[in-house]
Amino acid sequence: MSIYKECDIRGVYGKDFDGDTAYRVGRAVGTKLTGQTVVVGGDARTSTPVLSRRLIAGLTESGADVTDIGLVPTPVVYFAKKFLSAPGCVIVTASHNPSEYNGFKIMLGDWPVTPEDLKELEEMIEAEDFAEGRGTVKKYSIEKDYADYVLSLVKPQRKLRVVIDACNGAASELAPLLFKKAGHEVVELFCSFDGTFPNRNPNPAVYTNLTVLQKMVTDEKADLGVAFDGDGDRVVFIDDKGRYCESERSFVIFIEEYLKGKKSSVVYDGKSSSVVKNCIIRLGSKPIMERSGHVFIKRTFMENNSELAGEISGHLFFKELGFDDGIYGALKLSEILSRKSVPLSAIMDSIEKTVITPDLRIGIDETLIEELFASLSSWRERYPVSRL
């Protein structure tokens, strides 16, 4: 299976790709952005340091200037790109995938990469069609700039007791620090860097991965449990009763907060049930459904200048940031809760619980889909068809 996906480049390190691949990815991205600045950051996986070094070597040998911000959550790289006015960025991460995986999230300009962009990079790498140059490398510590910015956007009215489960990933140090700076009492769970993810799978969207966090919330009598994925761009919540908060219903809390007294559009992914769409319509705003996948959701979010966007996988996009950020999302939910007179469990109970299947993945030849679609011609004349 190819490491070149629709949204990023990803595979099992040492099996599907290695350091030489990282070097060639750097050469290709550096060719696209030769003479320009590329921000590079990465997560806590054990393979990230070697991949980052080889990636940076490739970028500079194609003439790109690199700003290396080190081990940081993915949203911090997006922030750094914007804060430093850099044309591009590359994040060494496999996000929510198990520890043996790694890869590259890429931005070439202000918009998310498209599948066509990634195909072009793949063809450039296969042909070794690279620019030659001598780029520079400088290190920059961005965490304080990021902290100052996000903390300026949240104004909690009272202290909450919050259990943070960072799965030993990239948010392990920064997330607890920010919650403490925001005035909350923090109980840390799996908040030290360990790229082998020894305590739980880094995907918080799988309910069974959060049993320890659920118990810790009730044991500690906490107001909220927060679970991040491996690179900190996804977040899932546990209520004060230790119950998993389905991401689409958590998203309703944000929608109701952000659309209070204003009309906008909100982007949501096609896996969501009707609870999201119905909430947006009830508040007099425009629901926009998009196919699942970070780059598809983000592009539609940006094109429509939407107030919010969300996926049931735990991605939350905010207009005030311009990108998705699990850490900021958790801080923002804490701010919302701090103004409420009822606990999160009561708020969740007030939101309709609709029927939705788990994420079922079935391998199939795409030609069969097209044959099925062709066979439904008589139905297509009478009913609208979505190809998301």
mmCIF file of C-alpha atoms in Angstrom:
data_model
loop_
_atom_site.group_PDB
_atom_site.id
_atom_site.type_symbol
_atom_site.label_atom_id
_atom_site.label_comp_id
_atom_site.label_asym_id
_atom_site.label_seq_id
_atom_site.Cartn_x
_atom_site.Cartn_y
_atom_site.Cartn_z
ATOM 1 C CA MET A 1 0.000 0.000 0.000
ATOM 2 C CA SER A 2 1.335 3.446 -0.925
ATOM 3 C CA ILE A 3 2.492 5.822 1.796
ATOM 4 C CA TYR A 4 1.027 8.704 -0.225
ATOM 5 C CA LYS A 5 -2.485 9.196 1.146
ATOM 6 C CA GLU A 6 -5.123 11.801 0.255
ATOM 7 C CA CYS A 7 -4.269 14.045 3.222
ATOM 8 C CA ASP A 8 -0.672 13.219 4.140
ATOM 9 C CA ILE A 9 2.260 10.826 3.731
ATOM 10 C CA ARG A 10 2.163 7.991 6.251
ATOM 11 C CA GLY A 11 3.228 4.398 6.851
ATOM 12 C CA VAL A 12 5.106 1.998 9.111
ATOM 13 C CA TYR A 13 8.622 3.283 9.740
ATOM 14 C CA GLY A 14 11.301 0.799 8.704
ATOM 15 C CA LYS A 15 8.836 -1.187 6.590
ATOM 16 C CA ASP A 16 7.007 1.209 4.302
ATOM 17 C CA PHE A 17 9.592 4.012 4.373
ATOM 18 C CA ASP A 18 12.783 5.133 6.102
ATOM 19 C CA GLY A 19 15.107 8.087 6.588
ATOM 20 C CA ASP A 20 15.971 8.202 2.894
ATOM 21 C CA THR A 21 12.290 8.676 2.125
ATOM 22 C CA ALA A 22 12.214 11.587 4.561
ATOM 23 C CA TYR A 23 15.212 13.093 2.767
ATOM 24 C CA ARG A 24 13.476 12.811 -0.600
ATOM 25 C CA VAL A 25 10.260 14.292 0.806
ATOM 26 C CA GLY A 26 12.389 17.204 1.989
ATOM 27 C CA ARG A 27 13.962 17.548 -1.437
ATOM 28 C CA ALA A 28 10.532 17.627 -3.098
ATOM 29 C CA VAL A 29 8.982 20.113 -0.657
ATOM 30 C CA GLY A 30 12.159 22.195 -0.791
ATOM 31 C CA THR A 31 11.928 22.265 -4.575
ATOM 32 C CA LYS A 32 8.355 23.549 -4.371
ATOM 33 C CA LEU A 33 9.400 26.182 -1.813
ATOM 34 C CA THR A 34 13.016 26.829 -2.811
ATOM 35 C CA GLY A 35 14.334 30.079 -1.403
ATOM 36 C CA GLN A 36 11.429 30.281 1.058
ATOM 37 C CA THR A 37 11.004 29.397 4.742
ATOM 38 C CA VAL A 38 9.600 26.044 5.895
ATOM 39 C CA VAL A 39 8.710 25.426 9.558
ATOM 40 C CA VAL A 40 9.512 21.879 10.747
ATOM 41 C CA GLY A 41 8.202 20.281 13.928
ATOM 42 C CA GLY A 42 7.432 16.766 15.042
ATOM 43 C CA ASP A 43 5.770 14.563 17.627
ATOM 44 C CA ALA A 44 7.249 12.330 20.339
ATOM 45 C CA ARG A 45 7.574 9.083 18.348
ATOM 46 C CA THR A 46 10.911 7.339 18.606
ATOM 47 C CA SER A 47 11.452 7.593 14.837
ATOM 48 C CA THR A 48 10.704 11.320 14.666
ATOM 49 C CA PRO A 49 14.240 12.644 15.456
ATOM 50 C CA VAL A 50 15.947 10.741 12.625
ATOM 51 C CA LEU A 51 13.139 11.536 10.185
ATOM 52 C CA SER A 52 13.279 15.223 11.106
ATOM 53 C CA ARG A 53 17.047 15.363 10.572
ATOM 54 C CA ARG A 54 16.827 13.708 7.161
ATOM 55 C CA LEU A 55 13.824 15.822 6.158
ATOM 56 C CA ILE A 56 15.662 19.036 7.073
ATOM 57 C CA ALA A 57 18.729 17.924 5.115
ATOM 58 C CA GLY A 58 16.557 17.398 2.045
ATOM 59 C CA LEU A 59 14.804 20.754 2.444
ATOM 60 C CA THR A 60 18.030 22.727 2.712
ATOM 61 C CA GLU A 61 19.722 20.895 -0.170
ATOM 62 C CA SER A 62 16.834 22.020 -2.374
ATOM 63 C CA GLY A 63 17.292 25.613 -1.265
ATOM 64 C CA ALA A 64 14.623 26.018 1.435
ATOM 65 C CA ASP A 65 15.360 27.840 4.685
ATOM 66 C CA VAL A 66 14.229 25.801 7.691
ATOM 67 C CA THR A 67 12.918 27.028 11.042
ATOM 68 C CA ASP A 68 13.150 23.999 13.333
ATOM 69 C CA ILE A 69 10.756 24.262 16.301
ATOM 70 C CA GLY A 70 11.470 20.760 17.651
ATOM 71 C CA LEU A 71 9.077 18.470 19.513
ATOM 72 C CA VAL A 72 5.696 20.198 19.584
ATOM 73 C CA PRO A 73 2.021 19.326 19.041
ATOM 74 C CA THR A 74 0.819 19.650 15.449
ATOM 75 C CA PRO A 75 -1.363 22.747 16.139
ATOM 76 C CA VAL A 76 1.723 24.558 17.396
ATOM 77 C CA VAL A 77 3.357 24.022 13.990
ATOM 78 C CA TYR A 78 0.312 25.529 12.280
ATOM 79 C CA PHE A 79 0.500 28.454 14.694
ATOM 80 C CA ALA A 80 4.246 28.870 14.070
ATOM 81 C CA LYS A 81 3.733 28.939 10.305
ATOM 82 C CA LYS A 82 1.237 31.765 10.716
ATOM 83 C CA PHE A 83 3.104 33.595 13.494
ATOM 84 C CA LEU A 84 6.412 33.511 11.612
ATOM 85 C CA SER A 85 4.804 34.227 8.204
ATOM 86 C CA ALA A 86 6.367 31.109 6.723
ATOM 87 C CA PRO A 87 5.101 29.916 3.321
ATOM 88 C CA GLY A 88 5.246 26.226 4.260
ATOM 89 C CA CYS A 89 5.513 23.670 7.021
ATOM 90 C CA VAL A 90 6.156 19.958 7.467
ATOM 91 C CA ILE A 91 5.125 18.056 10.586
ATOM 92 C CA VAL A 92 6.753 14.696 11.277
ATOM 93 C CA THR A 93 3.902 12.701 12.789
ATOM 94 C CA ALA A 94 1.489 9.837 12.286
ATOM 95 C CA SER A 95 -1.122 11.569 14.436
ATOM 96 C CA HIS A 96 -3.434 8.998 16.087
ATOM 97 C CA ASN A 97 -1.790 5.901 14.581
ATOM 98 C CA PRO A 98 0.134 3.342 16.682
ATOM 99 C CA SER A 99 3.772 3.890 17.585
ATOM 100 C CA GLU A 100 5.272 1.943 14.666
ATOM 101 C CA TYR A 101 3.783 4.470 12.233
ATOM 102 C CA ASN A 102 5.144 7.860 11.269
ATOM 103 C CA GLY A 103 4.805 10.270 8.392
ATOM 104 C CA PHE A 104 4.517 13.857 7.194
ATOM 105 C CA LYS A 105 1.764 16.473 7.262
ATOM 106 C CA ILE A 106 2.551 19.191 4.751
ATOM 107 C CA MET A 107 1.417 22.726 3.916
ATOM 108 C CA LEU A 108 2.560 24.453 0.717
ATOM 109 C CA GLY A 109 1.185 27.943 1.205
ATOM 110 C CA ASP A 110 -1.883 29.036 3.143
ATOM 111 C CA TRP A 111 -4.217 26.266 1.994
ATOM 112 C CA PRO A 112 -4.222 22.569 2.892
ATOM 113 C CA VAL A 113 -2.513 20.263 0.438
ATOM 114 C CA THR A 114 -4.763 18.503 -2.035
ATOM 115 C CA PRO A 115 -4.486 14.880 -3.201
ATOM 116 C CA GLU A 116 -3.165 16.372 -6.446
ATOM 117 C CA ASP A 117 -0.397 18.199 -4.538
ATOM 118 C CA LEU A 118 0.666 14.961 -2.863
ATOM 119 C CA LYS A 119 0.596 13.145 -6.200
ATOM 120 C CA GLU A 120 2.863 15.814 -7.656
ATOM 121 C CA LEU A 121 5.306 15.390 -4.773
ATOM 122 C CA GLU A 122 5.230 11.613 -5.269
ATOM 123 C CA GLU A 123 6.025 11.969 -8.985
ATOM 124 C CA MET A 124 8.797 14.470 -8.234
ATOM 125 C CA ILE A 125 10.316 12.027 -5.733
ATOM 126 C CA GLU A 126 10.120 9.090 -8.143
ATOM 127 C CA ALA A 127 11.784 11.152 -10.901
ATOM 128 C CA GLU A 128 14.266 12.731 -8.442
ATOM 129 C CA ASP A 129 13.444 16.025 -10.127
ATOM 130 C CA PHE A 130 14.811 18.332 -7.447
ATOM 131 C CA ALA A 131 16.123 21.887 -7.281
ATOM 132 C CA GLU A 132 19.658 22.402 -5.976
ATOM 133 C CA GLY A 133 20.439 24.970 -3.321
ATOM 134 C CA ARG A 134 21.960 25.803 0.035
ATOM 135 C CA GLY A 135 19.254 26.609 2.506
ATOM 136 C CA THR A 136 19.770 27.572 6.134
ATOM 137 C CA VAL A 137 18.578 26.068 9.414
ATOM 138 C CA LYS A 138 17.692 27.948 12.575
ATOM 139 C CA LYS A 139 16.025 26.749 15.755
ATOM 140 C CA TYR A 140 13.173 28.663 17.308
ATOM 141 C CA SER A 141 11.294 28.087 20.563
ATOM 142 C CA ILE A 142 7.652 28.853 19.770
ATOM 143 C CA GLU A 143 5.855 27.518 22.873
ATOM 144 C CA LYS A 144 5.702 30.847 24.758
ATOM 145 C CA ASP A 145 4.323 32.683 21.726
ATOM 146 C CA TYR A 146 1.673 29.988 21.307
ATOM 147 C CA ALA A 147 0.813 29.969 25.010
ATOM 148 C CA ASP A 148 0.459 33.754 25.170
ATOM 149 C CA TYR A 149 -1.852 33.728 22.157
ATOM 150 C CA VAL A 150 -4.239 30.934 23.116
ATOM 151 C CA LEU A 151 -4.448 32.059 26.742
ATOM 152 C CA SER A 152 -5.461 35.521 25.533
ATOM 153 C CA LEU A 153 -8.510 33.899 23.899
ATOM 154 C CA VAL A 154 -9.865 32.005 26.928
ATOM 155 C CA LYS A 155 -11.324 33.681 30.019
ATOM 156 C CA PRO A 156 -12.544 31.039 32.502
ATOM 157 C CA GLN A 157 -14.749 32.359 35.297
ATOM 158 C CA ARG A 158 -13.920 29.687 37.859
ATOM 159 C CA LYS A 159 -11.377 26.951 38.501
ATOM 160 C CA LEU A 160 -12.147 23.452 37.237
ATOM 161 C CA ARG A 161 -10.560 20.165 38.217
ATOM 162 C CA VAL A 162 -9.373 18.577 34.978
ATOM 163 C CA VAL A 163 -7.732 15.216 34.296
ATOM 164 C CA ILE A 164 -5.492 15.391 31.212
ATOM 165 C CA ASP A 165 -4.576 12.191 29.367
ATOM 166 C CA ALA A 166 -1.912 13.050 26.782
ATOM 167 C CA CYS A 167 -1.129 9.365 25.944
ATOM 168 C CA ASN A 168 2.591 10.207 26.393
ATOM 169 C CA GLY A 169 2.357 12.133 23.110
ATOM 170 C CA ALA A 170 3.287 15.598 21.887
ATOM 171 C CA ALA A 171 0.816 17.423 24.165
ATOM 172 C CA SER A 172 2.239 15.846 27.325
ATOM 173 C CA GLU A 173 3.981 18.920 28.709
ATOM 174 C CA LEU A 174 2.283 21.849 26.986
ATOM 175 C CA ALA A 175 -1.358 20.930 27.672
ATOM 176 C CA PRO A 176 -1.029 20.613 31.484
ATOM 177 C CA LEU A 177 1.044 23.820 31.567
ATOM 178 C CA LEU A 178 -1.612 25.795 29.695
ATOM 179 C CA PHE A 179 -4.456 24.491 31.846
ATOM 180 C CA LYS A 180 -2.544 25.480 34.975
ATOM 181 C CA LYS A 181 -1.802 28.930 33.540
ATOM 182 C CA ALA A 182 -5.522 29.282 32.772
ATOM 183 C CA GLY A 183 -6.182 28.787 36.496
ATOM 184 C CA HIS A 184 -7.413 25.191 36.521
ATOM 185 C CA GLU A 185 -6.416 22.362 38.846
ATOM 186 C CA VAL A 186 -4.769 19.640 36.779
ATOM 187 C CA VAL A 187 -4.416 15.923 37.379
ATOM 188 C CA GLU A 188 -1.895 14.507 34.915
ATOM 189 C CA LEU A 189 -2.311 11.090 33.312
ATOM 190 C CA PHE A 190 0.272 9.754 30.828
ATOM 191 C CA CYS A 191 1.822 13.226 30.557
ATOM 192 C CA SER A 192 5.480 12.398 29.943
ATOM 193 C CA PHE A 193 7.015 11.939 26.503
ATOM 194 C CA ASP A 194 7.275 8.314 25.402
ATOM 195 C CA GLY A 195 6.931 7.673 21.682
ATOM 196 C CA THR A 196 6.204 3.982 22.210
ATOM 197 C CA PHE A 197 2.815 4.948 23.742
ATOM 198 C CA PRO A 198 3.141 2.337 26.517
ATOM 199 C CA ASN A 199 -0.090 3.198 28.348
ATOM 200 C CA ARG A 200 -2.741 3.421 25.658
ATOM 201 C CA ASN A 201 -3.325 3.526 21.916
ATOM 202 C CA PRO A 202 -2.998 7.164 20.759
ATOM 203 C CA ASN A 203 -6.423 7.238 19.093
ATOM 204 C CA PRO A 204 -8.903 8.790 21.578
ATOM 205 C CA ALA A 205 -11.842 8.290 19.212
ATOM 206 C CA VAL A 206 -11.876 4.591 20.169
ATOM 207 C CA TYR A 207 -13.876 4.498 23.393
ATOM 208 C CA THR A 208 -12.060 1.492 24.853
ATOM 209 C CA ASN A 209 -8.740 3.380 24.823
ATOM 210 C CA LEU A 210 -9.917 5.731 27.575
ATOM 211 C CA THR A 211 -10.977 3.400 30.391
ATOM 212 C CA VAL A 212 -8.147 4.522 32.697
ATOM 213 C CA LEU A 213 -9.042 8.176 32.134
ATOM 214 C CA GLN A 214 -12.720 7.475 32.819
ATOM 215 C CA LYS A 215 -11.895 5.873 36.169
ATOM 216 C CA MET A 216 -9.461 8.652 37.056
ATOM 217 C CA VAL A 217 -12.116 11.323 36.465
ATOM 218 C CA THR A 218 -14.531 9.703 38.910
ATOM 219 C CA ASP A 219 -11.820 8.801 41.445
ATOM 220 C CA GLU A 220 -10.514 12.376 41.439
ATOM 221 C CA LYS A 221 -14.023 13.882 41.441
ATOM 222 C CA ALA A 222 -12.982 15.937 38.429
ATOM 223 C CA ASP A 223 -15.194 18.251 36.403
ATOM 224 C CA LEU A 224 -13.736 17.108 33.095
ATOM 225 C CA GLY A 225 -11.475 14.539 31.481
ATOM 226 C CA VAL A 226 -9.478 15.459 28.365
ATOM 227 C CA ALA A 227 -7.840 12.933 26.022
ATOM 228 C CA PHE A 228 -5.474 13.888 23.212
ATOM 229 C CA ASP A 229 -4.131 11.869 20.319
ATOM 230 C CA GLY A 230 -0.440 11.392 19.565
ATOM 231 C CA ASP A 231 0.164 14.834 18.077
ATOM 232 C CA GLY A 232 -2.403 16.903 19.962
ATOM 233 C CA ASP A 233 -4.674 17.971 17.116
ATOM 234 C CA ARG A 234 -7.573 15.737 18.219
ATOM 235 C CA VAL A 235 -9.371 15.859 21.542
ATOM 236 C CA VAL A 236 -12.116 13.786 23.174
ATOM 237 C CA PHE A 237 -13.877 14.550 26.449
ATOM 238 C CA ILE A 238 -15.013 12.549 29.497
ATOM 239 C CA ASP A 239 -17.790 14.040 31.633
ATOM 240 C CA ASP A 240 -17.843 14.321 35.429
ATOM 241 C CA LYS A 241 -19.598 10.945 35.693
ATOM 242 C CA GLY A 242 -16.755 9.257 33.824
ATOM 243 C CA ARG A 243 -18.766 8.849 30.633
ATOM 244 C CA TYR A 244 -17.328 9.116 27.148
ATOM 245 C CA CYS A 245 -18.687 12.206 25.364
ATOM 246 C CA GLU A 246 -19.303 11.350 21.711
ATOM 247 C CA SER A 247 -17.485 13.938 19.602
ATOM 248 C CA GLU A 248 -20.518 14.959 17.548
ATOM 249 C CA ARG A 249 -22.481 15.718 20.720
ATOM 250 C CA SER A 250 -19.515 17.557 22.239
ATOM 251 C CA PHE A 251 -19.401 19.569 19.004
ATOM 252 C CA VAL A 252 -22.983 20.676 19.657
ATOM 253 C CA ILE A 253 -21.770 22.445 22.823
ATOM 254 C CA PHE A 254 -19.302 24.467 20.751
ATOM 255 C CA ILE A 255 -21.898 25.201 18.055
ATOM 256 C CA GLU A 256 -24.372 26.526 20.608
ATOM 257 C CA GLU A 257 -21.666 28.695 22.159
ATOM 258 C CA TYR A 258 -20.227 30.109 18.931
ATOM 259 C CA LEU A 259 -23.542 30.728 17.152
ATOM 260 C CA LYS A 260 -25.049 32.519 20.134
ATOM 261 C CA GLY A 261 -26.337 35.806 18.736
ATOM 262 C CA LYS A 262 -24.739 35.375 15.309
ATOM 263 C CA LYS A 263 -25.301 33.567 12.041
ATOM 264 C CA SER A 264 -22.530 31.782 10.189
ATOM 265 C CA SER A 265 -21.775 28.469 8.548
ATOM 266 C CA VAL A 266 -20.447 25.364 10.273
ATOM 267 C CA VAL A 267 -18.677 22.530 8.472
ATOM 268 C CA TYR A 268 -19.126 18.953 9.650
ATOM 269 C CA ASP A 269 -18.104 15.574 8.280
ATOM 270 C CA GLY A 270 -20.400 13.089 6.603
ATOM 271 C CA LYS A 271 -19.980 10.540 9.389
ATOM 272 C CA SER A 272 -21.918 12.750 11.805
ATOM 273 C CA SER A 273 -25.532 11.989 12.627
ATOM 274 C CA SER A 274 -28.338 14.522 12.240
ATOM 275 C CA VAL A 275 -27.753 16.024 15.703
ATOM 276 C CA VAL A 276 -25.060 18.366 14.328
ATOM 277 C CA LYS A 277 -26.982 19.500 11.245
ATOM 278 C CA ASN A 278 -30.202 19.984 13.221
ATOM 279 C CA CYS A 279 -28.447 22.118 15.839
ATOM 280 C CA ILE A 280 -26.922 24.417 13.206
ATOM 281 C CA ILE A 281 -30.291 24.862 11.465
ATOM 282 C CA ARG A 282 -32.088 25.475 14.762
ATOM 283 C CA LEU A 283 -29.681 28.335 15.473
ATOM 284 C CA GLY A 284 -30.395 29.918 12.080
ATOM 285 C CA SER A 285 -27.055 29.098 10.481
ATOM 286 C CA LYS A 286 -25.865 27.112 7.500
ATOM 287 C CA PRO A 287 -24.718 23.487 7.856
ATOM 288 C CA ILE A 288 -22.118 22.383 5.306
ATOM 289 C CA MET A 289 -21.396 18.669 5.091
ATOM 290 C CA GLU A 290 -17.978 17.641 3.775
ATOM 291 C CA ARG A 291 -16.207 14.345 3.296
ATOM 292 C CA SER A 292 -14.139 13.094 6.234
ATOM 293 C CA GLY A 293 -10.470 13.990 6.240
ATOM 294 C CA HIS A 294 -8.544 16.889 7.716
ATOM 295 C CA VAL A 295 -7.623 18.642 4.466
ATOM 296 C CA PHE A 296 -11.139 18.386 3.008
ATOM 297 C CA ILE A 297 -12.803 19.753 6.140
ATOM 298 C CA LYS A 298 -10.218 22.511 6.545
ATOM 299 C CA ARG A 299 -10.412 23.679 2.927
ATOM 300 C CA THR A 300 -14.219 23.951 3.045
ATOM 301 C CA PHE A 301 -13.988 25.655 6.461
ATOM 302 C CA MET A 302 -11.591 28.241 5.004
ATOM 303 C CA GLU A 303 -13.468 28.733 1.731
ATOM 304 C CA ASN A 304 -16.679 29.547 3.596
ATOM 305 C CA ASN A 305 -15.060 31.614 6.348
ATOM 306 C CA SER A 306 -16.975 29.373 8.735
ATOM 307 C CA GLU A 307 -17.197 29.937 12.460
ATOM 308 C CA LEU A 308 -16.422 26.308 13.283
ATOM 309 C CA ALA A 309 -15.738 22.925 11.753
ATOM 310 C CA GLY A 310 -15.653 19.523 13.369
ATOM 311 C CA GLU A 311 -15.167 15.833 12.735
ATOM 312 C CA ILE A 312 -16.390 12.986 14.904
ATOM 313 C CA SER A 313 -12.762 11.823 15.044
ATOM 314 C CA GLY A 314 -12.107 14.714 17.452
ATOM 315 C CA HIS A 315 -10.817 17.462 15.130
ATOM 316 C CA LEU A 316 -12.154 20.924 16.027
ATOM 317 C CA PHE A 317 -11.473 23.944 13.782
ATOM 318 C CA PHE A 318 -11.887 27.498 15.092
ATOM 319 C CA LYS A 319 -12.258 30.693 13.080
ATOM 320 C CA GLU A 320 -10.148 32.687 15.540
ATOM 321 C CA LEU A 321 -7.238 30.301 14.929
ATOM 322 C CA GLY A 322 -7.777 29.386 11.289
ATOM 323 C CA PHE A 323 -6.895 25.735 11.966
ATOM 324 C CA ASP A 324 -7.768 22.756 14.159
ATOM 325 C CA ASP A 325 -6.345 22.518 17.649
ATOM 326 C CA GLY A 326 -7.165 19.890 20.276
ATOM 327 C CA ILE A 327 -5.438 21.777 23.088
ATOM 328 C CA TYR A 328 -7.276 25.017 22.371
ATOM 329 C CA GLY A 329 -10.521 23.073 21.995
ATOM 330 C CA ALA A 330 -10.062 21.612 25.470
ATOM 331 C CA LEU A 331 -9.269 25.029 26.952
ATOM 332 C CA LYS A 332 -12.323 26.493 25.228
ATOM 333 C CA LEU A 333 -14.643 23.785 26.551
ATOM 334 C CA SER A 334 -13.256 24.433 30.038
ATOM 335 C CA GLU A 335 -14.064 28.127 29.637
ATOM 336 C CA ILE A 336 -17.628 27.290 28.537
ATOM 337 C CA LEU A 337 -18.088 24.925 31.505
ATOM 338 C CA SER A 338 -16.707 27.515 33.928
ATOM 339 C CA ARG A 339 -19.663 29.775 33.089
ATOM 340 C CA LYS A 340 -22.283 27.054 33.531
ATOM 341 C CA SER A 341 -24.172 26.308 36.745
ATOM 342 C CA VAL A 342 -24.571 22.628 35.775
ATOM 343 C CA PRO A 343 -21.904 19.954 35.212
ATOM 344 C CA LEU A 344 -20.853 18.592 31.819
ATOM 345 C CA SER A 345 -22.887 15.424 32.436
ATOM 346 C CA ALA A 346 -26.099 17.459 32.627
ATOM 347 C CA ILE A 347 -25.235 19.345 29.463
ATOM 348 C CA MET A 348 -24.521 16.106 27.600
ATOM 349 C CA ASP A 349 -27.794 14.603 28.848
ATOM 350 C CA SER A 350 -29.667 17.581 27.380
ATOM 351 C CA ILE A 351 -28.290 16.880 23.884
ATOM 352 C CA GLU A 352 -30.200 14.423 21.736
ATOM 353 C CA LYS A 353 -28.476 11.044 21.504
ATOM 354 C CA THR A 354 -29.024 9.896 17.931
ATOM 355 C CA VAL A 355 -28.263 6.559 16.333
ATOM 356 C CA ILE A 356 -24.844 6.336 14.695
ATOM 357 C CA THR A 357 -22.758 3.311 13.750
ATOM 358 C CA PRO A 358 -19.151 2.823 14.797
ATOM 359 C CA ASP A 359 -16.513 3.537 12.154
ATOM 360 C CA LEU A 360 -16.743 0.391 9.992
ATOM 361 C CA ARG A 361 -14.032 -0.079 7.366
ATOM 362 C CA ILE A 362 -14.577 -2.589 4.558
ATOM 363 C CA GLY A 363 -12.074 -3.115 1.764
ATOM 364 C CA ILE A 364 -13.623 -2.871 -1.700
ATOM 365 C CA ASP A 365 -12.584 -2.363 -5.308
ATOM 366 C CA GLU A 366 -13.568 1.181 -6.315
ATOM 367 C CA THR A 367 -14.761 -0.053 -9.711
ATOM 368 C CA LEU A 368 -17.564 -1.911 -7.914
ATOM 369 C CA ILE A 369 -18.740 1.392 -6.458
ATOM 370 C CA GLU A 370 -18.901 2.913 -9.927
ATOM 371 C CA GLU A 371 -20.808 -0.109 -11.276
ATOM 372 C CA LEU A 372 -23.297 0.191 -8.436
ATOM 373 C CA PHE A 373 -23.685 3.911 -9.048
ATOM 374 C CA ALA A 374 -24.339 3.301 -12.762
ATOM 375 C CA SER A 375 -26.949 0.687 -11.955
ATOM 376 C CA LEU A 376 -28.982 3.210 -9.962
ATOM 377 C CA SER A 377 -29.647 5.525 -12.906
ATOM 378 C CA SER A 378 -33.440 5.309 -12.563
ATOM 379 C CA TRP A 379 -33.242 6.206 -8.866
ATOM 380 C CA ARG A 380 -30.888 9.132 -9.546
ATOM 381 C CA GLU A 381 -33.537 10.774 -11.700
ATOM 382 C CA ARG A 382 -35.918 10.929 -8.725
ATOM 383 C CA TYR A 383 -33.683 11.352 -5.689
ATOM 384 C CA PRO A 384 -30.637 13.499 -4.843
ATOM 385 C CA VAL A 385 -27.387 11.571 -4.631
ATOM 386 C CA SER A 386 -24.383 12.512 -2.498
ATOM 387 C CA ARG A 387 -20.964 11.236 -3.542
ATOM 388 C CA LEU A 388 -19.147 12.407 -0.432
#
